[in-house]
Short mmCIF file of C-alpha atoms and ligand atoms in Angstrom, two decimals:
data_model
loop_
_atom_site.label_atom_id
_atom_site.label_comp_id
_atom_site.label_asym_id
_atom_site.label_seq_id
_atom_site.Cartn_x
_atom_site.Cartn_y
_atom_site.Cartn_z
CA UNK A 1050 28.81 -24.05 12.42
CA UNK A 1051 31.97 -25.49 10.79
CA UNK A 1052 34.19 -23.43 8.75
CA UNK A 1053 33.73 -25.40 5.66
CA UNK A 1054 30.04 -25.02 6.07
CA UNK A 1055 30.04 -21.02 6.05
CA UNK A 1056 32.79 -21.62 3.12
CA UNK A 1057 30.60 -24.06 1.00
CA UNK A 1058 27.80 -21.90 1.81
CA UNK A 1059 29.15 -18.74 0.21
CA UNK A 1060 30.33 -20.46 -2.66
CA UNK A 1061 26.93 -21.64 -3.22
CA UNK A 1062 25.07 -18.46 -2.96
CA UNK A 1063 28.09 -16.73 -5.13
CA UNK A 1064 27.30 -19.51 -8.08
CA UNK A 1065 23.62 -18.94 -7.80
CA UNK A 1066 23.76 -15.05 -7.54
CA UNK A 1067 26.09 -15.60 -11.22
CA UNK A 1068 23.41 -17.12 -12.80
CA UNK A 1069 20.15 -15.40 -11.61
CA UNK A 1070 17.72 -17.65 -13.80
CA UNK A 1071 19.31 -20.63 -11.66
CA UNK A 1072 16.70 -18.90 -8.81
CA UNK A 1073 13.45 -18.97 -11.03
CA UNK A 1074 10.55 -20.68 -9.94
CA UNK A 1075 8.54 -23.07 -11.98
CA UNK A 1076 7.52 -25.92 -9.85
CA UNK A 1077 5.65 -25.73 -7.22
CA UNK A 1078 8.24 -27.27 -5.19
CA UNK A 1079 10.61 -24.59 -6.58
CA UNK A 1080 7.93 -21.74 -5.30
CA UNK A 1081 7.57 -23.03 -1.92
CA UNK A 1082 11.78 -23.25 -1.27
CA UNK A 1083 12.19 -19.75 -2.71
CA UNK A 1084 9.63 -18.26 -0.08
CA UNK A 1085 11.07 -20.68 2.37
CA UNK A 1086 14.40 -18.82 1.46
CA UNK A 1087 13.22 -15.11 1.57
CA UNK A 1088 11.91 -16.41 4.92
CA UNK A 1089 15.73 -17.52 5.94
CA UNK A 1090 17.15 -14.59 5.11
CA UNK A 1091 16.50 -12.59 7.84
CA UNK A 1092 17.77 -15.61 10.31
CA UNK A 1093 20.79 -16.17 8.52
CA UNK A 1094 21.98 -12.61 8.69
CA UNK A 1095 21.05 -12.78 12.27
CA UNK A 1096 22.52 -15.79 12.91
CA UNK A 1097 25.87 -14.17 11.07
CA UNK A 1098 26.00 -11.12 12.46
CA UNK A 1099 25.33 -11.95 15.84
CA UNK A 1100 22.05 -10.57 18.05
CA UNK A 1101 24.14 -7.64 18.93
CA UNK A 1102 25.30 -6.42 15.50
CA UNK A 1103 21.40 -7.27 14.35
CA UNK A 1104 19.31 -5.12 16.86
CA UNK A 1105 22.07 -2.01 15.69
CA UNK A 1106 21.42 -2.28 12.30
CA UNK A 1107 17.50 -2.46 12.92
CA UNK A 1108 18.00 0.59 15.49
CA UNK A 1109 19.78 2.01 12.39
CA UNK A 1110 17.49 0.76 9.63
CA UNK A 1111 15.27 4.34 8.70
CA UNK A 1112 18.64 5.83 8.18
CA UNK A 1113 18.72 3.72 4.65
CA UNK A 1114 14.91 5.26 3.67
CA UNK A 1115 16.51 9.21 4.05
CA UNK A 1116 18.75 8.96 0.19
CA UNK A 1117 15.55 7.30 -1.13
CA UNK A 1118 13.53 10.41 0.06
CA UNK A 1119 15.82 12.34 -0.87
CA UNK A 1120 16.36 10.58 -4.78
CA UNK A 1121 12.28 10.86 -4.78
CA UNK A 1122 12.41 15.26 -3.64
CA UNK A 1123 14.84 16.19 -6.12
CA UNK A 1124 14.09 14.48 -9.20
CA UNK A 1125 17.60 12.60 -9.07
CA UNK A 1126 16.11 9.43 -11.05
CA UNK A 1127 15.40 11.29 -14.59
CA UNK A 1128 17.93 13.60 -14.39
CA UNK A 1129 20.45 10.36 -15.14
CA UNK A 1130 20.44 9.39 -18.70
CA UNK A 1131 19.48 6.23 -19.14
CA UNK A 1132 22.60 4.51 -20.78
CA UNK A 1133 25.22 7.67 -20.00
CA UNK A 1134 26.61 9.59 -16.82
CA UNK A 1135 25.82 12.87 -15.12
CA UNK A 1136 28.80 14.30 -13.24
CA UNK A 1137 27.98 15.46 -9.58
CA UNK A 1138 28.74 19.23 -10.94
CA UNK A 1139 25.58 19.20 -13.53
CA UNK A 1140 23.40 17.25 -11.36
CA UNK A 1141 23.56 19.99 -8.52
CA UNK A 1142 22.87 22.71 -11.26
CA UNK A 1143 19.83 21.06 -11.92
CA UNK A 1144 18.39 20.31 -8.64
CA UNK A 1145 20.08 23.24 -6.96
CA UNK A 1146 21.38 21.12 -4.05
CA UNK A 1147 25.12 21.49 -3.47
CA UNK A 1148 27.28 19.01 -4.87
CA UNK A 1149 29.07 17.61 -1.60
CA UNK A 1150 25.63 16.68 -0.11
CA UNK A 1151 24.68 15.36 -3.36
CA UNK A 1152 27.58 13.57 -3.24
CA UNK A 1153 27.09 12.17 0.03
CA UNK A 1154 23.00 11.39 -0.34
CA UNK A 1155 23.97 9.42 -3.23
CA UNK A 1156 26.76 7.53 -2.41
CA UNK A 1157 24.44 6.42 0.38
CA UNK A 1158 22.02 5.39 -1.91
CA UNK A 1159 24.13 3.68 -4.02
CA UNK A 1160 24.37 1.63 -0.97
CA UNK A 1161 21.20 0.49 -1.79
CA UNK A 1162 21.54 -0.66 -5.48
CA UNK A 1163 20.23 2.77 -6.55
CA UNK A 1164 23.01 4.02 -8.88
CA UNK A 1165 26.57 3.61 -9.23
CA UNK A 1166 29.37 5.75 -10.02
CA UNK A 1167 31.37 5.43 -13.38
CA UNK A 1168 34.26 7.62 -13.81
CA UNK A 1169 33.39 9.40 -11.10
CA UNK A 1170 30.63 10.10 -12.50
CA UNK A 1171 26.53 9.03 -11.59
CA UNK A 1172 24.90 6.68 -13.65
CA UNK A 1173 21.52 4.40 -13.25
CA UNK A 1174 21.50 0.40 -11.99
CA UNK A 1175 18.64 -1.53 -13.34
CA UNK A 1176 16.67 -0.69 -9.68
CA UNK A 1177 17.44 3.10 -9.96
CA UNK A 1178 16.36 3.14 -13.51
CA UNK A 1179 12.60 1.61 -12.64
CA UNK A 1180 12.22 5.08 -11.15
CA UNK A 1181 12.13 6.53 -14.72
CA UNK A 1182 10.43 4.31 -16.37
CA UNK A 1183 7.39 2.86 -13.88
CA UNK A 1184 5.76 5.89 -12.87
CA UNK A 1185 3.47 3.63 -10.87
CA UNK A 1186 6.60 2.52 -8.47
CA UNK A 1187 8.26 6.21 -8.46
CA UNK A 1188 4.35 7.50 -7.22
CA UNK A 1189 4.60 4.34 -4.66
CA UNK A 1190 8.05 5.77 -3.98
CA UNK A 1191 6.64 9.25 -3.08
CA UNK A 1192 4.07 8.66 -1.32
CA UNK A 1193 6.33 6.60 1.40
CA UNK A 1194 9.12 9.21 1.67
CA UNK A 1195 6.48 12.52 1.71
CA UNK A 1196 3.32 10.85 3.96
CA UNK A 1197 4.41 7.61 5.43
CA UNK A 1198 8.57 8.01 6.50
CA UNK A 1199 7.18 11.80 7.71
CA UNK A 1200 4.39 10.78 9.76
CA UNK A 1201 6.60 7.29 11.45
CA UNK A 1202 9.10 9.62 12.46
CA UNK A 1203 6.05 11.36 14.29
CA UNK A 1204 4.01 9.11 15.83
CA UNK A 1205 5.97 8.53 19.70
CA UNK A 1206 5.27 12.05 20.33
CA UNK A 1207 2.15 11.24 18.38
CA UNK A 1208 0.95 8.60 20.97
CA UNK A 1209 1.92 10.67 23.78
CA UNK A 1210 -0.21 13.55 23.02
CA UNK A 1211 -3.41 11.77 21.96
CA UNK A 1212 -2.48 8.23 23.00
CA UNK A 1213 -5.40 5.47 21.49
CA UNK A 1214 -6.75 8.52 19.73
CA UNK A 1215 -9.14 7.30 16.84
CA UNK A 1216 -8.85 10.54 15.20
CA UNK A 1217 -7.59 10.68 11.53
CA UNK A 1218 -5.80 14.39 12.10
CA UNK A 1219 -4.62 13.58 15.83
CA UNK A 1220 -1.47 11.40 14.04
CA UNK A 1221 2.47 11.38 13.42
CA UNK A 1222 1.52 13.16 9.89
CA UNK A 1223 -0.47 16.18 11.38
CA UNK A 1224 2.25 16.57 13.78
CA UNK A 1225 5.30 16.18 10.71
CA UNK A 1226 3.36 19.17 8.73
CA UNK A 1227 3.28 21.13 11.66
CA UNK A 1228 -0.29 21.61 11.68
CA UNK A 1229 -1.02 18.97 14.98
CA UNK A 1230 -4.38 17.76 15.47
CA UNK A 1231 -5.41 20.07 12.13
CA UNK A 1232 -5.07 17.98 9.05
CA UNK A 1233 -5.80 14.57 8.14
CA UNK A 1234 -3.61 12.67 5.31
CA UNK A 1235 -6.70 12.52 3.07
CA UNK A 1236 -7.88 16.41 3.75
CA UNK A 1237 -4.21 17.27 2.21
CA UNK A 1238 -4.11 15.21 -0.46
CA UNK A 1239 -7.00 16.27 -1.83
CA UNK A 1240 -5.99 19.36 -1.94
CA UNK A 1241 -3.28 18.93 -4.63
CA UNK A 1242 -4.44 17.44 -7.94
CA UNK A 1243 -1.23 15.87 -8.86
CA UNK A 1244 -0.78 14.27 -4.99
CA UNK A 1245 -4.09 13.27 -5.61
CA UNK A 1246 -3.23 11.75 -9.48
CA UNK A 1247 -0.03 10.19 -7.59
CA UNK A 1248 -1.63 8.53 -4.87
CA UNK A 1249 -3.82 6.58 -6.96
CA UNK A 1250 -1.31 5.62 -9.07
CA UNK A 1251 1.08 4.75 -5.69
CA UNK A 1252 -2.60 2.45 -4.96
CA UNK A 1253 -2.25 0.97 -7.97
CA UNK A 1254 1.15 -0.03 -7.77
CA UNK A 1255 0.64 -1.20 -4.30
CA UNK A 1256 -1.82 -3.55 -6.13
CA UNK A 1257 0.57 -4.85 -8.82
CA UNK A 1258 2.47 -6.38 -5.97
CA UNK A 1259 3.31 -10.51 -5.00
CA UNK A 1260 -0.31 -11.09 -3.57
CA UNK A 1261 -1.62 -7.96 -3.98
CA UNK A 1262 -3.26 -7.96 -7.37
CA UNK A 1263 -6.46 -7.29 -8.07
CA UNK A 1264 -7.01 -10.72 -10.09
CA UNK A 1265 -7.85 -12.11 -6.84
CA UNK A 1266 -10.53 -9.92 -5.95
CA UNK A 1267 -11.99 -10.47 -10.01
CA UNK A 1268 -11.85 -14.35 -9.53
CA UNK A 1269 -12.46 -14.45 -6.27
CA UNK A 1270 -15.99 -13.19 -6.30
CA UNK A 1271 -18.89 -14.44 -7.67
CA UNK A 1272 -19.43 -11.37 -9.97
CA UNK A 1273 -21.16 -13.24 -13.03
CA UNK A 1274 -23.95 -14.31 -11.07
CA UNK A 1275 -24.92 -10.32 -10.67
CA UNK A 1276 -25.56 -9.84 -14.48
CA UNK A 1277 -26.48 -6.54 -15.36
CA UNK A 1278 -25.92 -5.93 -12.01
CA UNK A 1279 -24.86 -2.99 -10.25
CA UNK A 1280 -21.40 -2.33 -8.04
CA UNK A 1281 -20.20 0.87 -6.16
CA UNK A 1282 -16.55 0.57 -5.62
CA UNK A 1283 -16.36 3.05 -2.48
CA UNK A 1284 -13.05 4.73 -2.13
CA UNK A 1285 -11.91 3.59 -5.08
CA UNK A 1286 -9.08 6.28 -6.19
CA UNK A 1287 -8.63 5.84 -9.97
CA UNK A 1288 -11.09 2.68 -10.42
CA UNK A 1289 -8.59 0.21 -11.12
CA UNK A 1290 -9.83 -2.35 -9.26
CA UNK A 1291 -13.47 -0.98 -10.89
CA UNK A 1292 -11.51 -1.72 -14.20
CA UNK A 1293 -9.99 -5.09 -13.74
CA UNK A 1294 -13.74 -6.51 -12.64
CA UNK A 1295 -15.55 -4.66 -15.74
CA UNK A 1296 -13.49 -6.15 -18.30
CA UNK A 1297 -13.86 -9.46 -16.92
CA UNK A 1298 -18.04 -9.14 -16.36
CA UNK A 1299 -18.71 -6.72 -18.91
CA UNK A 1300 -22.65 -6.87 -18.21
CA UNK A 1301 -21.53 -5.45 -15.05
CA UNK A 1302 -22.44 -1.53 -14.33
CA UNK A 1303 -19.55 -0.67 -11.71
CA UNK A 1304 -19.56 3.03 -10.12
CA UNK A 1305 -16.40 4.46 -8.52
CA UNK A 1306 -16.64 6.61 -5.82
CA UNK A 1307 -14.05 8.98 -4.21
CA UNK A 1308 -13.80 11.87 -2.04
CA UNK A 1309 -11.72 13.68 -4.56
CA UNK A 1310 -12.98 15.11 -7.83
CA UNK A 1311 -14.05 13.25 -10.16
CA UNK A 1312 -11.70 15.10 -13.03
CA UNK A 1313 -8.67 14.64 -10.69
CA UNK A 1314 -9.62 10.61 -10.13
CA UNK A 1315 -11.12 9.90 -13.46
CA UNK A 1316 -9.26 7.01 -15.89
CA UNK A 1317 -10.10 6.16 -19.44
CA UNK A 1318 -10.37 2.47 -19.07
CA UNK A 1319 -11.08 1.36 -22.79
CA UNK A 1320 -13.83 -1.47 -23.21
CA UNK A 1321 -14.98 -1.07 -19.58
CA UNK A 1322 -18.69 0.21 -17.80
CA UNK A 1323 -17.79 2.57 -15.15
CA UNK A 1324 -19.42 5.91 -13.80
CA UNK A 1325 -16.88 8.23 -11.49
CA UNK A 1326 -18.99 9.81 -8.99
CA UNK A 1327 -17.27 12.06 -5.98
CA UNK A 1328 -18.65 10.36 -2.82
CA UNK A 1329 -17.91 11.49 0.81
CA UNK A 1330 -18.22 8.04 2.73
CA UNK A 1331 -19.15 9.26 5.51
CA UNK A 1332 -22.72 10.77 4.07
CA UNK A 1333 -25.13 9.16 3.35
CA UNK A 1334 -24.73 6.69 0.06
CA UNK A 1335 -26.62 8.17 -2.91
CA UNK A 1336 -26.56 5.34 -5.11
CA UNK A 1337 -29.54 2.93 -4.07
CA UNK A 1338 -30.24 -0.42 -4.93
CA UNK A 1339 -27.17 -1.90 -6.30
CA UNK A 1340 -26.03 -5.28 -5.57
CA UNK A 1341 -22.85 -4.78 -3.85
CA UNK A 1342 -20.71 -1.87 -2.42
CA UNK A 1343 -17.12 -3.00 -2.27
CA UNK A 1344 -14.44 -1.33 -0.22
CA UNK A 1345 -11.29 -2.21 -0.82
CA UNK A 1346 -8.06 -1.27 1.51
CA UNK A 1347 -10.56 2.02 3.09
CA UNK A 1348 -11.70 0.01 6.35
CA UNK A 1349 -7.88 -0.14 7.45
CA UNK A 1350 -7.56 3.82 6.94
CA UNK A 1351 -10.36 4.11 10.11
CA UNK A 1352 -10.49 3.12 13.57
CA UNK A 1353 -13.58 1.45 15.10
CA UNK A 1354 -15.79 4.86 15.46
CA UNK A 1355 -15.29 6.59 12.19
CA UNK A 1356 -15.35 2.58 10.25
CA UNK A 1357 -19.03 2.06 11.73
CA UNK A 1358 -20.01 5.42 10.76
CA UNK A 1359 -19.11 4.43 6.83
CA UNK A 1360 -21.46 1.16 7.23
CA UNK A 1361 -23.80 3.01 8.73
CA UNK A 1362 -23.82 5.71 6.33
CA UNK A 1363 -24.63 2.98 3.49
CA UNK A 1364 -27.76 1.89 4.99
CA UNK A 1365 -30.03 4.44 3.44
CA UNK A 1366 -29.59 2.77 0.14
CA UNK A 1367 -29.06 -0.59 0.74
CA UNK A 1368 -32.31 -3.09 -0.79
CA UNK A 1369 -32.54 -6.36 1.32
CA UNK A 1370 -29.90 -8.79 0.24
CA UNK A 1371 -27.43 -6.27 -0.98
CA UNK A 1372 -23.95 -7.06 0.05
CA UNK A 1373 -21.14 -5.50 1.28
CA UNK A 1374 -17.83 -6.83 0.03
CA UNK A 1375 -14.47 -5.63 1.86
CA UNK A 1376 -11.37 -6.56 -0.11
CA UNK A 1377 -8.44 -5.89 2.95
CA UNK A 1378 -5.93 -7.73 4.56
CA UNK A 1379 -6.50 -9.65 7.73
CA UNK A 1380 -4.08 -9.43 11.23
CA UNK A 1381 -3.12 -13.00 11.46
CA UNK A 1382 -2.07 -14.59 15.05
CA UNK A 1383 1.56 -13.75 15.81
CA UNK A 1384 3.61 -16.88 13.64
CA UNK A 1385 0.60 -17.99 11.86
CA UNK A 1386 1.52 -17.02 8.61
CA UNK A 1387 4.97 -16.42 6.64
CA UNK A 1388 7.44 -14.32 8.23
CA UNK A 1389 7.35 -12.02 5.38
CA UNK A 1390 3.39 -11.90 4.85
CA UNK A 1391 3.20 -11.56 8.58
CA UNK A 1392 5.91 -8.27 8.30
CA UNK A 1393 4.06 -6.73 5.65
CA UNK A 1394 1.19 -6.83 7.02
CA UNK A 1395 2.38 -5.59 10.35
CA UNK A 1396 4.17 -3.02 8.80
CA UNK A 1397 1.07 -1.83 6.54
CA UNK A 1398 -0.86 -1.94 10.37
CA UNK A 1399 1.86 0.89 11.41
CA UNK A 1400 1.77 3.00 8.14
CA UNK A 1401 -2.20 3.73 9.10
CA UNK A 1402 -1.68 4.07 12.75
CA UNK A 1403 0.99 6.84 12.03
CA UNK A 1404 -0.43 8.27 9.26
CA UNK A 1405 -4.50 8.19 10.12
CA UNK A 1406 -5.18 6.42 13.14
CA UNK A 1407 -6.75 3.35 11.51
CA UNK A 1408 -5.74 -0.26 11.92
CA UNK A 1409 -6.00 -3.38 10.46
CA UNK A 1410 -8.47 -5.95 11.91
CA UNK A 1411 -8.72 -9.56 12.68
CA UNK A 1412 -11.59 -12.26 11.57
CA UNK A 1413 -13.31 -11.83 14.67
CA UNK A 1414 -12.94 -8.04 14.60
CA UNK A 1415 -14.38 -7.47 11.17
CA UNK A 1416 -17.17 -9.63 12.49
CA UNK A 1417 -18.01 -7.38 15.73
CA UNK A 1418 -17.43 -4.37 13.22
CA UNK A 1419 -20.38 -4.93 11.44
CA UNK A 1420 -22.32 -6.28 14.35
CA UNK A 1421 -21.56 -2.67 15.79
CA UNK A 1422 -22.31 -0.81 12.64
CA UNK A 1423 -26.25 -2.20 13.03
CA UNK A 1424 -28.19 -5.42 13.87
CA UNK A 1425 -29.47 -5.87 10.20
CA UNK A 1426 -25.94 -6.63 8.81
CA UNK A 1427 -25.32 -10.37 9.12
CA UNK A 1428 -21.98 -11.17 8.76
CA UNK A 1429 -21.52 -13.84 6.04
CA UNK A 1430 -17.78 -14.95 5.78
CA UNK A 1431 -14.14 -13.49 5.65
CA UNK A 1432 -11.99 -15.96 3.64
CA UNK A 1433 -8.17 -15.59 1.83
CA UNK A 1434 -9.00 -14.43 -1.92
CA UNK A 1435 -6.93 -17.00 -4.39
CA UNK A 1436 -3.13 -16.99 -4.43
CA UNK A 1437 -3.35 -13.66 -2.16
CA UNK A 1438 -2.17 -11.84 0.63
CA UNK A 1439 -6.09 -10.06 0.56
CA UNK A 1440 -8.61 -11.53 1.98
CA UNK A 1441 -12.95 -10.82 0.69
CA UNK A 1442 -15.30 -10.40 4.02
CA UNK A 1443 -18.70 -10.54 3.44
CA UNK A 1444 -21.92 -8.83 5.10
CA UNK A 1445 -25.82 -8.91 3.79
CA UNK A 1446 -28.56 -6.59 4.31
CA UNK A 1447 -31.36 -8.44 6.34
CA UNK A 1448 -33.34 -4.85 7.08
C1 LIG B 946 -6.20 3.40 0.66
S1 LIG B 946 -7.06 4.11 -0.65
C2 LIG B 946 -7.78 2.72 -1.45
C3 LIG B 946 -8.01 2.96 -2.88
C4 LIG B 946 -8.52 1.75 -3.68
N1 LIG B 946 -9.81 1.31 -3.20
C5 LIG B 946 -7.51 0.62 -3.68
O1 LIG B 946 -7.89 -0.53 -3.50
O2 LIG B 946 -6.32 0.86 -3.88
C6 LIG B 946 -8.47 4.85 0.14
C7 LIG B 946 -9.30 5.72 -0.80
O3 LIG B 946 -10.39 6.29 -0.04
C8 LIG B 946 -10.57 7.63 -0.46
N2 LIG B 946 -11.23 8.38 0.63
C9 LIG B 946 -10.67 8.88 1.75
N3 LIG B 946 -11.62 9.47 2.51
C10 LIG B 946 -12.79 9.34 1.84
C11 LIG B 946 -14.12 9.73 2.12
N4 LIG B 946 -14.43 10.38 3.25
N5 LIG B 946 -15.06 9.42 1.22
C12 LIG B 946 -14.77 8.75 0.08
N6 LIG B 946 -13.52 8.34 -0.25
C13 LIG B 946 -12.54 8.63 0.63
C14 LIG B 946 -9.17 8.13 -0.73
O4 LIG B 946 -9.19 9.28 -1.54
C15 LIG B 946 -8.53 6.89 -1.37
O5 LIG B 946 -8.68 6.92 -2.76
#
């Protein structure tokens, strides 16, 4: 590339960058070149820094997550007035780490537009300061650095003690506690009422994100033609997804199920129709009849063995016709999709090997999933939801 180029290049991206509402999207033209341009990005710094420089940064790359871990353990983020400073001195008082690894943690992070110092002093950037006030993002936050960072950093020696194991406590977490082969993510949260309060909100913020939210799942169903119908949202943490489809079908009757106790899951979701009901999947389903049982983002948390053994497990109360309805995302062929779709949802296919053994699936693997599960399931469809990354897959009860 010409010099001018890289010169007339960085002159544009410095005007746009100085006026960020230049970058909104309105058109649809507009939409399609910004994701074309988050989908650059990675090139271009490859192509700038050279293959050499770009396989040492990614070598390097979980080096960057460690401050954020950190910023999440010791409270850091509300500790920082809001508009003000905290000097390094106070800040160590109150989380009782010394002040030269404070220091160093958050100069590192600062790296990473958390914070910035003033006067030598720490005080919050508009990214650092979301950690105060979205609790939903600082739960998100937590439950990468404490269960998913942990249990990565785990899973080689993982793999090479139970390699292809299908067992939810044979995993890079169980391994991270110390407690190998013993404990299963789930079986620890659910000890710890706040983990457990945390990790539905760190759900629902998962759910809040670019094609993510839930709004697909509520328009992307036919859930008016149920009427007074019933639905059992199976695994559903704190029934937000439960939520979002009650207050758009109100004649609906949705139930939410979960593991954990009902008084640790429960929501008040004004103007909604839910019943909270603690539910081990694997058992036998005690609420019969209903129209549909939707599970949404729980298949991916299972491999093969323990996924047929939650269809099967259903079966008791399914009427003919019922449906099952999976809300999850589907493994695309390798350059099928957008770079970044195809990296998150690569990446989300490594967060449940590492932490549980489970795995995201393909069309044609949902499809033999069910046909595995039991003869009497026919497989309906498994289509995109609108404008989202999810996808609905659909099975009936024939028996
Ligand atoms: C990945 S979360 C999905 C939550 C929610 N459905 C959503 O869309 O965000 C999986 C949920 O399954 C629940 N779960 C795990 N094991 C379970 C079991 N054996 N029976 C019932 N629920 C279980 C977890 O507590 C968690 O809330």
């Amino acid at each position: 590339m010409a010099a001018n180029s890289l010169v007339s290049l960085a002159a544009a991206v410095r005007e746009a960058l100085a006026k960020p509402q230049s970058l909104a999207a309105s058109s649809e033209e507009e939409k399609k070149a910004r994701l074309d341009l988050i989908d650059l990005l990675p090139e271009l710094n490859a192509a700038l820094v050279g293959d050499v420089e770009f396989l040492r940064e990614l070598a390097w790359s979980a080096v960057h997550v460690l401050p954020v871990a950190a910023v999440n353990r010791w409270g850091v983020a509300k500790l920082v007035p809001a508009d003000g400073e905290i000097s390094y001195e106070e800040l160590a008082k109150a989380t009782g780490v010394s002040e030269s690894i404070l220091r160093r943690t958050l100069r590192h992070a600062m790296t990473s537009r958390l914070f910035y110092e003033k006067d030598g002093k720490v005080a919050h950037t508009p990214t650092s300061k979301l950690l105060v006030e979205n609790e939903y993002l600082a739960a998100f936050v937590d439950l990468h650095t404490e269960v998913a960072f942990k249990s990565l950093a785990h899973t080689m020696d993982a793999l090479k003690q139970w390699p292809d194991s299908t067992n939810p406590r044979e995993t890079g977490y169980s391994i991270a506690l110390g407690k190998p082969g013993e404990l299963a993510v789930y079986e620890d949260l659910a000890k710890d009422p706040v983990r457990t309060v945390n990790f539905g909100r760190a759900m629902q913020f998962f759910s809040s994100g670019e094609g993510y939210e839930v709004t697909s799942l509520v328009e992307g169903y036919p859930w008016g033609k149920l009427g007074k119908g019933t639905v059992v949202d199976v695994g559903g943490a704190n029934g937000f997804a439960s939520a979002a489809i009650s207050k758009a079908f109100p004649d609906l009757k949705l139930i939410v199920q979960d593991i954990r106790m009902v008084e640790d899951i429960k929501v008040d979701y004004p103007g909604t129709n839910i019943e909270w009901m603690q539910h081990d999947y694997f058992t036998p389903q005690p609420v019969h009849e209903a129209d549909v049982y939707f599970y949404r983002f729980v298949f991916h948390n299972q491999y093969d063995d323990k996924a047929t053994e939650t269809l099967r497990a259903a079966i008791p109360a399914l009427k003919k016709g019922a449906r099952i309805l999976i809300n999850d995302e589907i493994l695309p062929e390798p350059g099928k999709i957008r770079w970044r779709n195809e990296r998150a949802v690569r990446g989300l296919d490594a967060i449940m090997l590492a932490c549980m053994s489970g795995h995201e699936r393909g069309v044609s693997e949902w499809e033999q999933l069910f046909k595995k599960a039991d003869s009497r399931y026919k497989f309906l469809s498994a289509a995109p939801a609108p404008n989202s990354k999810m996808w609905l897959i659909e099975a009936e009860w024939t028996g």
